[in-house]
Amino acid sequence: MLVVTLLVAIGTAGAVLLAHADAEDAAIDQVKGIATAVALSPTVVAAVQGPDPTKILQPYAESVRRTTHTTFVVVMATDRTRYTHPTVSLIGQPFVGRIDTALRGGIVVETHRGSLGESVRTVVPVRDQSGKVIALVSVGIITAAINQKLLSRTPAVLLATALGLLLAAAGSGLLSRRLRRQTHGLGPAEMTRMYEYHDAVLHSVREGLVVVDRAGRVTLVNDEARRLLDLPDDAPATTLELPREVAALLATSTTPAAAPGNDRADDQPVLVGDRVLVANQREIRSQGQAIGSVLTLRDHTELRALTGELDSVRGLTEALRAQAHEAANRLHTVVTMVELGRKDEALRLATAELAVAQQLTDQVMGALDEPALAALLLGKSAQAAERGVQLIVDDASRLDGERLPSRDLLTVVGNLVDNALEAVAGTDPPRTVTVLVVEEDGEVLVQVSDNGPGMPEHDVAAAFQRGWSTKENGRGVGLSLVRQVAERHGGTYAVTGRTGGGAVVTIRIPVRA
């Protein structure tokens, strides 16, 4: 408002100055025209050459003055003696002003303070028939009259100024109202502080944050989200391409036809590269309108790994507890048989189970030169026995050295075996799970088969996607992790049926030099 008011004031002042200059120019043109007309009048030419010029010229000059609304019309001799004047007492007195140019035949135009005050005047020569200057005519308008004429236009100027100020005030009010609505009533200082605080929080928080609008366009990604999603640090948020599973999760809430309830996710696992992220998604609303969606991400990779290890240890502990119970039963049986004098039968019973366990251990340790994988299979064998499942390590299994990172190999074999054990659980015996791990043709082949109910064909395509699970409360993460390991190493994965029932899951991972 201050700027607009200043501009209007400057414009008004400029208009007044231009109007004053125009009024002076108009007054000069007016007096010059009147003076020229009077100087050319035959009455004036004849009277100045007569014996008593004042008697004839005074009434004539006053008539012209009143008719033209000028201040004075003075006819004078070449020596400045006035023949006419509005103030009769000044007739015969010398004219006050510059006449040199007029005496030489020119025209004098000036602003001069004379007997009637400051005036805009002109002096023109009166010539006889031969062209000789025989008298002078001066016509003038006092500046007070010019200013009075300008003051008569003041209401129009003030009205235009007031109208301009009202329009400026209305425009400023509407603009201010719109800005307050868009900034929720925050002033510049508050907005600056809010930006500084929000920017500091977004850069320092240890939780990934991704914000998209209703059209699904990414509008904000903080530093932690860029790290978790392996996004470039210097790329604008609007140009980022999110990983497939994250983009699919966000699409469920930004699609116009999304079903009610799809605008949120609670602790949903998302696989990105070799990371297991936990995602929470909420719709963003402002003034009752949905404006986008926010996705928060937390890294649970290490926690998932520790949880898996803990589950394995817990399962192994339970298997060892069960084996200890069975061993105690067998020991009591052997002792009783010895007490009964049946030593040979006692010896055969005592060594039979030991031979089976030692045979499996020798087979696994001899075929697999990867200690972590061998330990995993032995532990899984104990878990399978506890569940009444026979875990068979195929005789063709052979893996020399650490051909793949131990963590990736354990992820693949462990999850496939766990899924196979779940598949045969609850089926009629015999329940078997067969594991084949072998290196051939420059790639590691991991094949796990079971004699369970198998997998329907319509589930095969979705089996390795996040969220697929046959368990009622399952997370559907195991096969997704297997798929990610295979894709990261450029391998393949497939699910096929098994002759006689069951499923065969085959993973092929190239071995890098």
Coordinates of C-alpha atoms in Angstrom, one line a residue:
M1 CA 0.0 0.0 0.0
L2 CA 2.8 2.4 0.8
V3 CA 4.5 1.8 -2.5
V4 CA 1.3 2.1 -4.5
T5 CA 0.3 5.3 -2.6
L6 CA 3.8 6.8 -3.3
L7 CA 3.4 5.9 -7.0
V8 CA -0.1 7.5 -7.1
A9 CA 1.2 10.6 -5.4
I10 CA 4.1 10.9 -7.8
G11 CA 1.8 10.4 -10.7
T12 CA -0.7 13.1 -9.4
A13 CA 2.1 15.6 -8.8
G14 CA 3.5 14.9 -12.3
A15 CA 0.0 15.4 -13.8
V16 CA -0.4 18.7 -11.9
L17 CA 2.9 20.0 -13.1
L18 CA 2.2 19.1 -16.6
A19 CA -1.2 20.7 -16.4
H20 CA 0.4 23.9 -15.0
A21 CA 2.9 24.0 -17.8
D22 CA 0.1 23.4 -20.3
A23 CA -1.9 26.2 -18.8
E24 CA 1.0 28.6 -19.1
D25 CA 1.6 27.6 -22.7
A26 CA -2.1 28.1 -23.4
A27 CA -2.0 31.5 -21.7
I28 CA 1.0 32.6 -23.8
D29 CA -0.7 31.5 -27.0
Q30 CA -3.8 33.3 -26.0
V31 CA -2.1 36.7 -25.1
K32 CA 0.1 36.5 -28.2
G33 CA -2.9 36.0 -30.4
I34 CA -4.9 38.8 -28.8
A35 CA -1.9 41.2 -28.8
T36 CA -1.3 40.5 -32.5
A37 CA -4.9 41.0 -33.4
V38 CA -5.0 44.3 -31.5
A39 CA -1.8 45.5 -33.1
L40 CA -3.2 44.8 -36.6
S41 CA -6.5 46.6 -35.8
P42 CA -6.9 49.7 -38.0
T43 CA -8.5 51.5 -35.1
V44 CA -5.3 51.1 -33.1
V45 CA -3.0 52.1 -36.0
A46 CA -5.0 55.2 -36.6
A47 CA -5.4 56.2 -33.0
V48 CA -1.7 56.0 -32.1
Q49 CA -1.1 58.5 -34.9
G50 CA -3.8 60.8 -33.8
P51 CA -3.6 63.7 -31.3
D52 CA -5.3 61.9 -28.3
P53 CA -4.7 58.1 -28.5
T54 CA -6.0 57.5 -25.0
K55 CA -9.5 58.8 -25.7
I56 CA -10.0 56.3 -28.5
L57 CA -7.9 53.4 -27.3
Q58 CA -8.8 53.1 -23.6
P59 CA -12.5 52.1 -24.2
Y60 CA -11.4 49.8 -27.0
A61 CA -8.7 48.1 -24.9
E62 CA -11.0 47.6 -21.9
S63 CA -13.6 46.1 -24.3
V64 CA -11.1 43.6 -25.6
R65 CA -9.8 42.8 -22.1
R66 CA -13.3 42.0 -20.8
T67 CA -14.2 40.0 -23.8
T68 CA -11.0 37.9 -23.8
H69 CA -10.9 37.5 -20.0
T70 CA -7.3 38.8 -19.9
T71 CA -5.8 40.9 -17.1
F72 CA -4.6 43.8 -19.1
V73 CA -4.5 45.2 -22.6
V74 CA -1.9 48.0 -22.7
V75 CA -1.2 50.1 -25.8
M76 CA 2.0 52.2 -25.4
A77 CA 4.2 54.6 -27.3
T78 CA 7.7 53.4 -28.4
D79 CA 9.1 55.3 -25.4
R80 CA 7.0 53.1 -22.9
T81 CA 4.3 55.7 -22.2
R82 CA 1.0 53.9 -21.6
Y83 CA -2.0 55.0 -23.7
T84 CA -4.3 52.5 -22.0
H85 CA -4.4 50.5 -18.7
P86 CA -7.0 48.9 -16.5
T87 CA -5.9 51.2 -13.7
V88 CA -6.7 54.6 -15.1
S89 CA -4.2 56.3 -12.8
L90 CA -1.3 54.5 -14.5
I91 CA -2.2 55.9 -17.9
G92 CA 0.7 58.1 -19.0
Q93 CA 3.1 56.2 -16.8
P94 CA 6.0 54.2 -18.3
F95 CA 5.4 50.5 -19.1
V96 CA 7.4 48.1 -16.8
G97 CA 8.9 45.3 -18.7
R98 CA 11.1 44.3 -21.6
I99 CA 10.3 45.8 -25.0
D100 CA 13.6 45.8 -26.9
T101 CA 12.8 42.9 -29.1
A102 CA 9.4 44.4 -30.0
L103 CA 10.9 47.7 -31.0
R104 CA 13.0 45.8 -33.5
G105 CA 9.9 44.2 -35.0
G106 CA 9.9 41.0 -32.9
I107 CA 7.6 39.6 -30.2
V108 CA 8.4 39.6 -26.5
V109 CA 7.1 36.7 -24.3
E110 CA 7.9 36.8 -20.6
T111 CA 6.7 36.2 -17.1
H112 CA 7.2 39.5 -15.3
R113 CA 6.0 41.1 -12.1
G114 CA 4.5 44.5 -13.0
S115 CA 2.0 46.9 -11.4
L116 CA -0.7 44.3 -11.3
G117 CA 1.5 41.5 -10.0
E118 CA 3.3 38.6 -11.7
S119 CA 1.8 37.9 -15.1
V120 CA 2.4 36.1 -18.3
R121 CA 2.6 38.8 -21.0
T122 CA 3.5 39.4 -24.6
V123 CA 4.6 42.6 -26.4
V124 CA 4.1 43.0 -30.1
P125 CA 4.8 46.0 -32.4
V126 CA 2.2 48.2 -34.1
R127 CA 3.3 49.1 -37.6
D128 CA 2.2 51.9 -40.0
Q129 CA 1.6 51.3 -43.7
S130 CA 5.3 51.6 -44.4
G131 CA 6.1 48.9 -41.8
K132 CA 7.6 51.3 -39.3
V133 CA 7.1 50.4 -35.6
I134 CA 4.9 53.3 -34.3
A135 CA 3.6 51.8 -31.1
L136 CA 3.5 48.7 -29.0
V137 CA 0.7 46.4 -27.6
S138 CA 1.1 44.4 -24.4
V139 CA -1.5 41.8 -23.3
G140 CA -1.1 39.8 -20.1
I141 CA -2.8 37.3 -17.7
I142 CA -1.7 37.3 -14.1
T143 CA -0.4 33.9 -12.9
A144 CA -2.9 33.9 -10.1
A145 CA -5.7 33.7 -12.7
I146 CA -3.9 30.7 -14.3
N147 CA -3.5 29.0 -11.0
Q148 CA -7.2 29.7 -10.2
K149 CA -8.1 28.0 -13.4
L150 CA -6.0 25.0 -12.4
L151 CA -7.7 24.9 -9.0
S152 CA -11.0 24.6 -10.7
R153 CA -9.8 21.2 -12.0
T154 CA -8.7 20.0 -8.6
P155 CA -11.9 18.0 -7.8
A156 CA -11.4 15.9 -11.0
V157 CA -7.8 15.3 -10.1
L158 CA -8.6 14.4 -6.5
L159 CA -11.4 12.1 -7.7
A160 CA -9.0 10.3 -10.0
T161 CA -6.4 10.0 -7.3
A162 CA -8.9 8.7 -4.8
L163 CA -10.2 6.2 -7.3
G164 CA -6.6 5.0 -8.0
L165 CA -5.9 4.6 -4.3
L166 CA -9.2 2.7 -3.7
L167 CA -8.4 0.3 -6.6
A168 CA -4.9 -0.1 -5.2
A169 CA -6.2 -0.7 -1.7
A170 CA -8.7 -3.3 -3.0
G171 CA -6.0 -5.0 -5.0
S172 CA -3.6 -5.1 -2.1
G173 CA -6.3 -6.4 0.2
L174 CA -7.3 -9.2 -2.1
L175 CA -3.6 -10.1 -2.7
S176 CA -2.9 -10.0 1.1
R177 CA -5.9 -12.2 1.7
R178 CA -4.8 -14.7 -0.9
L179 CA -1.3 -14.8 0.5
R180 CA -2.6 -15.3 4.0
R181 CA -4.8 -18.1 2.9
Q182 CA -1.9 -19.8 1.0
T183 CA 0.5 -19.3 3.9
H184 CA -2.1 -20.2 6.6
G185 CA -1.8 -16.8 8.1
L186 CA 2.0 -17.0 8.6
G187 CA 4.1 -13.9 8.2
P188 CA 7.5 -13.7 6.5
A189 CA 9.5 -14.1 9.7
E190 CA 7.3 -17.1 10.8
M191 CA 7.7 -18.7 7.4
T192 CA 11.4 -18.2 7.5
R193 CA 11.7 -19.9 10.9
M194 CA 9.4 -22.7 9.9
Y195 CA 11.5 -23.4 6.7
E196 CA 14.7 -23.4 8.7
Y197 CA 13.3 -25.8 11.4
H198 CA 11.7 -28.1 8.8
D199 CA 14.8 -28.2 6.7
A200 CA 17.0 -29.0 9.7
V201 CA 14.6 -31.7 10.8
L202 CA 14.4 -33.3 7.3
H203 CA 18.2 -33.4 7.0
S204 CA 18.8 -34.7 10.5
V205 CA 16.0 -37.2 11.1
R206 CA 17.1 -40.9 10.9
E207 CA 14.0 -42.0 9.1
G208 CA 13.4 -42.0 5.4
L209 CA 10.7 -39.6 4.2
V210 CA 9.1 -39.6 0.8
V211 CA 6.2 -37.2 -0.1
V212 CA 4.2 -37.4 -3.3
D213 CA 1.2 -35.4 -4.5
R214 CA -2.1 -36.7 -5.6
A215 CA -0.8 -37.2 -9.2
G216 CA 1.9 -39.5 -7.8
R217 CA 4.8 -37.0 -8.5
V218 CA 7.6 -37.1 -5.9
T219 CA 7.8 -33.7 -4.2
L220 CA 10.2 -34.3 -1.3
V221 CA 12.8 -36.9 -0.4
N222 CA 15.0 -36.4 2.6
D223 CA 18.6 -37.5 3.0
E224 CA 17.9 -40.7 4.8
A225 CA 15.4 -41.8 2.2
R226 CA 17.9 -41.1 -0.6
R227 CA 20.4 -43.4 1.3
L228 CA 18.0 -46.2 1.9
L229 CA 16.6 -46.2 -1.6
D230 CA 20.1 -45.7 -3.3
L231 CA 19.0 -42.4 -4.9
P232 CA 21.5 -39.8 -6.2
D233 CA 22.1 -36.9 -3.7
D234 CA 22.2 -34.1 -6.2
A235 CA 19.1 -34.9 -8.3
P236 CA 15.9 -32.9 -7.8
A237 CA 13.1 -34.8 -6.1
T238 CA 10.8 -34.4 -9.1
T239 CA 13.2 -36.3 -11.4
L240 CA 13.9 -39.2 -9.1
E241 CA 12.8 -42.7 -10.1
L242 CA 11.8 -44.7 -7.1
P243 CA 12.4 -48.5 -6.7
R244 CA 9.7 -50.7 -8.1
E245 CA 8.2 -51.9 -4.8
V246 CA 8.2 -48.4 -3.3
A247 CA 6.6 -46.9 -6.3
A248 CA 3.9 -49.7 -6.3
L249 CA 3.2 -49.0 -2.6
L250 CA 2.8 -45.2 -3.2
A251 CA 0.6 -45.9 -6.3
T252 CA -2.0 -47.7 -4.1
S253 CA -2.9 -44.3 -2.5
T254 CA -2.3 -41.9 -5.3
T255 CA -4.4 -43.7 -8.0
P256 CA -7.8 -41.9 -8.4
A257 CA -9.6 -45.3 -8.4
A258 CA -7.8 -46.5 -5.2
A259 CA -10.1 -48.4 -2.9
P260 CA -10.8 -47.0 0.5
G261 CA -8.3 -48.1 3.1
N262 CA -5.5 -48.3 0.5
D263 CA -4.2 -44.9 1.6
R264 CA -2.2 -46.3 4.5
A265 CA 0.3 -49.0 5.3
D266 CA 1.4 -50.1 8.7
D267 CA 4.9 -51.6 9.2
Q268 CA 4.8 -53.1 5.8
P269 CA 8.1 -54.7 4.7
V270 CA 9.6 -53.4 1.5
L271 CA 12.7 -55.0 -0.2
V272 CA 15.1 -52.5 -1.8
G273 CA 18.4 -53.9 -3.0
D274 CA 19.8 -55.9 -0.1
R275 CA 17.9 -53.9 2.5
V276 CA 14.7 -54.8 4.3
L277 CA 12.8 -51.6 4.9
V278 CA 9.7 -51.2 7.1
A279 CA 7.2 -48.7 5.5
N280 CA 4.4 -46.7 7.0
Q281 CA 2.2 -44.7 4.7
R282 CA -0.4 -42.0 5.5
E283 CA -2.5 -39.7 3.4
I284 CA -1.8 -36.0 3.7
R285 CA -4.9 -33.8 4.1
S286 CA -5.1 -30.0 4.3
Q287 CA -8.4 -28.2 5.1
G288 CA -10.3 -31.4 4.5
Q289 CA -8.7 -32.0 1.1
A290 CA -6.3 -34.8 0.2
I291 CA -3.2 -33.3 -1.2
G292 CA -0.8 -36.3 -1.3
S293 CA 0.8 -39.1 0.6
V294 CA 3.8 -39.5 2.9
L295 CA 5.8 -42.6 3.2
T296 CA 8.3 -43.2 6.1
L297 CA 11.0 -45.8 5.8
R298 CA 13.1 -47.5 8.5
D299 CA 16.0 -49.9 7.9
H300 CA 15.3 -53.3 9.5
T301 CA 17.9 -55.2 7.5
E302 CA 20.1 -55.9 10.5
L303 CA 17.1 -56.6 12.8
R304 CA 15.7 -59.0 10.3
A305 CA 19.1 -60.8 10.0
L306 CA 19.4 -61.0 13.8
T307 CA 15.8 -62.2 14.1
G308 CA 16.4 -64.9 11.5
E309 CA 19.5 -66.0 13.3
L310 CA 17.6 -66.0 16.6
D311 CA 14.8 -68.1 15.0
S312 CA 17.5 -70.6 13.7
V313 CA 19.1 -70.8 17.1
R314 CA 15.8 -71.2 18.8
G315 CA 14.8 -74.0 16.4
L316 CA 18.1 -75.7 16.9
T317 CA 17.8 -75.4 20.6
E318 CA 14.4 -77.0 20.5
A319 CA 15.7 -79.7 18.3
L320 CA 18.6 -80.3 20.6
R321 CA 16.2 -80.4 23.6
A322 CA 14.0 -83.0 21.7
Q323 CA 17.1 -85.0 20.8
A324 CA 18.3 -84.9 24.4
H325 CA 14.9 -86.2 25.5
E326 CA 15.0 -89.0 22.9
A327 CA 18.6 -89.7 23.8
A328 CA 17.7 -90.0 27.5
N329 CA 14.9 -92.5 26.5
R330 CA 17.3 -94.5 24.4
L331 CA 19.9 -94.5 27.2
H332 CA 17.4 -95.8 29.7
T333 CA 16.4 -98.5 27.2
V334 CA 20.0 -99.5 26.6
V335 CA 20.7 -99.6 30.4
T336 CA 17.6 -101.7 31.0
M337 CA 18.6 -104.1 28.2
V338 CA 22.1 -104.4 29.7
E339 CA 20.6 -105.2 33.1
L340 CA 18.5 -107.8 31.4
G341 CA 21.6 -109.4 29.9
R342 CA 20.8 -108.6 26.3
K343 CA 24.1 -106.8 25.6
D344 CA 24.2 -107.4 21.9
E345 CA 20.8 -105.8 21.2
A346 CA 21.8 -102.9 23.5
L347 CA 24.9 -102.3 21.6
R348 CA 23.1 -102.3 18.2
L349 CA 20.5 -99.9 19.5
A350 CA 23.1 -97.5 20.9
T351 CA 25.2 -97.4 17.7
A352 CA 22.3 -97.3 15.1
E353 CA 21.2 -93.7 15.8
L354 CA 24.9 -92.5 16.1
A355 CA 25.7 -94.0 12.7
V356 CA 22.8 -92.2 11.0
A357 CA 23.7 -88.8 12.5
Q358 CA 27.4 -89.3 11.7
Q359 CA 26.6 -90.4 8.2
L360 CA 24.6 -87.1 7.5
T361 CA 27.4 -85.1 9.1
D362 CA 30.1 -86.8 7.1
Q363 CA 28.0 -86.4 3.9
V364 CA 27.4 -82.7 4.4
M365 CA 30.9 -81.8 5.5
G366 CA 32.4 -83.8 2.7
A367 CA 30.3 -82.3 0.0
L368 CA 30.2 -78.7 1.1
D369 CA 33.4 -76.8 1.7
E370 CA 31.4 -73.9 3.0
P371 CA 31.2 -74.2 6.8
A372 CA 28.4 -71.8 7.3
L373 CA 26.2 -73.6 4.7
A374 CA 27.1 -77.0 6.2
A375 CA 26.2 -75.8 9.7
L376 CA 22.9 -74.4 8.4
L377 CA 21.9 -77.7 6.7
L378 CA 22.8 -79.7 9.9
G379 CA 20.7 -77.4 12.0
K380 CA 17.8 -77.5 9.5
S381 CA 18.1 -81.3 9.6
A382 CA 17.6 -81.3 13.3
Q383 CA 14.6 -79.0 12.9
A384 CA 13.1 -81.2 10.2
A385 CA 13.5 -84.2 12.4
E386 CA 11.7 -82.5 15.2
R387 CA 8.8 -81.8 12.8
G388 CA 8.8 -85.3 11.6
V389 CA 10.3 -84.4 8.2
Q390 CA 13.3 -86.1 6.6
L391 CA 15.8 -83.6 5.2
I392 CA 17.9 -85.2 2.5
V393 CA 21.0 -83.6 1.1
D394 CA 21.4 -84.9 -2.4
D395 CA 24.5 -87.0 -3.0
A396 CA 25.3 -84.9 -6.1
S397 CA 25.8 -81.8 -3.9
R398 CA 29.3 -80.3 -4.2
L399 CA 30.5 -76.8 -3.4
D400 CA 34.2 -76.1 -3.1
G401 CA 35.1 -72.9 -1.3
E402 CA 33.2 -69.7 -0.8
R403 CA 31.8 -69.4 -4.3
L404 CA 29.2 -66.8 -3.2
P405 CA 29.0 -64.5 -0.2
S406 CA 28.0 -66.6 2.8
R407 CA 25.2 -64.2 3.7
D408 CA 23.6 -64.5 0.2
L409 CA 24.0 -68.3 0.1
L410 CA 22.5 -68.7 3.6
T411 CA 19.6 -66.4 2.6
V412 CA 18.7 -68.5 -0.4
V413 CA 19.1 -72.0 1.1
G414 CA 17.7 -71.1 4.5
N415 CA 14.5 -69.5 3.1
L416 CA 13.9 -72.2 0.6
V417 CA 14.3 -75.0 3.2
D418 CA 12.0 -73.1 5.6
N419 CA 9.4 -72.7 2.9
A420 CA 9.7 -76.4 2.0
L421 CA 9.3 -77.5 5.6
E422 CA 6.2 -75.3 5.9
A423 CA 4.8 -76.8 2.7
V424 CA 5.0 -80.4 3.9
A425 CA 3.8 -79.6 7.4
G426 CA 0.4 -81.2 8.1
T427 CA 0.7 -83.7 5.2
D428 CA 0.7 -87.4 5.5
P429 CA 4.0 -89.1 6.1
P430 CA 6.5 -89.8 4.7
R431 CA 7.4 -86.1 4.5
T432 CA 10.7 -85.3 2.8
V433 CA 12.6 -82.3 1.7
T434 CA 15.6 -82.7 -0.6
V435 CA 18.4 -80.1 -1.0
L436 CA 20.8 -79.9 -3.9
V437 CA 23.7 -77.4 -3.9
V438 CA 26.2 -77.8 -6.6
E439 CA 28.4 -75.7 -8.8
E440 CA 28.1 -76.4 -12.5
D441 CA 28.8 -74.6 -15.7
G442 CA 30.1 -71.5 -13.9
E443 CA 27.0 -71.1 -11.7
V444 CA 25.8 -72.2 -8.3
L445 CA 22.6 -74.3 -8.6
V446 CA 20.4 -74.4 -5.5
Q447 CA 17.4 -76.7 -5.8
V448 CA 15.0 -77.5 -3.0
S449 CA 12.1 -80.0 -3.6
D450 CA 9.4 -81.4 -1.3
N451 CA 6.6 -83.9 -1.5
G452 CA 4.0 -81.4 -0.2
P453 CA 0.8 -80.3 -2.0
G454 CA 2.7 -78.3 -4.6
M455 CA 2.0 -74.8 -5.8
P456 CA -1.0 -73.8 -8.0
E457 CA 0.0 -72.5 -11.4
H458 CA -1.7 -69.1 -10.8
D459 CA 0.5 -68.6 -7.7
V460 CA 3.8 -69.4 -9.5
A461 CA 4.2 -65.9 -11.0
A462 CA 3.5 -64.2 -7.7
A463 CA 5.4 -66.5 -5.5
F464 CA 8.6 -64.4 -5.5
Q465 CA 6.8 -61.1 -5.1
R466 CA 6.7 -59.3 -1.8
G467 CA 3.6 -60.2 0.3
W468 CA 2.9 -63.6 -1.2
S469 CA 2.6 -66.3 1.5
T470 CA 0.7 -69.5 2.1
K471 CA 0.6 -68.8 5.9
E472 CA -2.3 -66.9 7.3
N473 CA -0.1 -64.5 9.2
G474 CA 2.8 -64.7 6.9
R475 CA 4.8 -61.6 5.8
G476 CA 5.7 -63.0 2.4
V477 CA 9.4 -61.9 2.7
G478 CA 11.3 -65.2 2.3
L479 CA 11.0 -65.8 -1.4
S480 CA 11.3 -62.0 -2.1
L481 CA 14.7 -62.1 -0.4
V482 CA 15.7 -65.1 -2.5
R483 CA 14.5 -63.3 -5.7
Q484 CA 16.5 -60.2 -4.8
V485 CA 19.7 -62.2 -4.1
A486 CA 19.3 -63.9 -7.5
E487 CA 18.6 -60.7 -9.4
R488 CA 21.5 -58.9 -7.7
H489 CA 23.9 -61.5 -9.0
G490 CA 22.3 -61.8 -12.4
G491 CA 20.7 -65.2 -11.7
T492 CA 17.4 -66.8 -12.3
Y493 CA 14.6 -68.4 -10.2
A494 CA 11.8 -70.8 -11.1
V495 CA 9.1 -73.0 -9.5
T496 CA 8.1 -76.2 -11.1
G497 CA 6.0 -79.2 -10.2
R498 CA 7.5 -82.5 -9.0
T499 CA 6.6 -85.9 -10.3
G500 CA 4.3 -87.5 -7.7
G501 CA 3.4 -84.2 -6.1
G502 CA 5.2 -81.4 -4.5
A503 CA 7.2 -78.4 -5.8
V504 CA 10.7 -77.8 -7.0
V505 CA 12.3 -74.4 -6.5
T506 CA 15.4 -73.8 -8.6
I507 CA 17.8 -70.9 -8.2
R508 CA 20.8 -70.4 -10.6
I509 CA 23.4 -67.8 -9.6
P510 CA 26.4 -67.1 -11.8
V511 CA 29.8 -67.4 -10.1
R512 CA 32.0 -64.4 -10.6
A513 CA 35.7 -64.8 -11.0

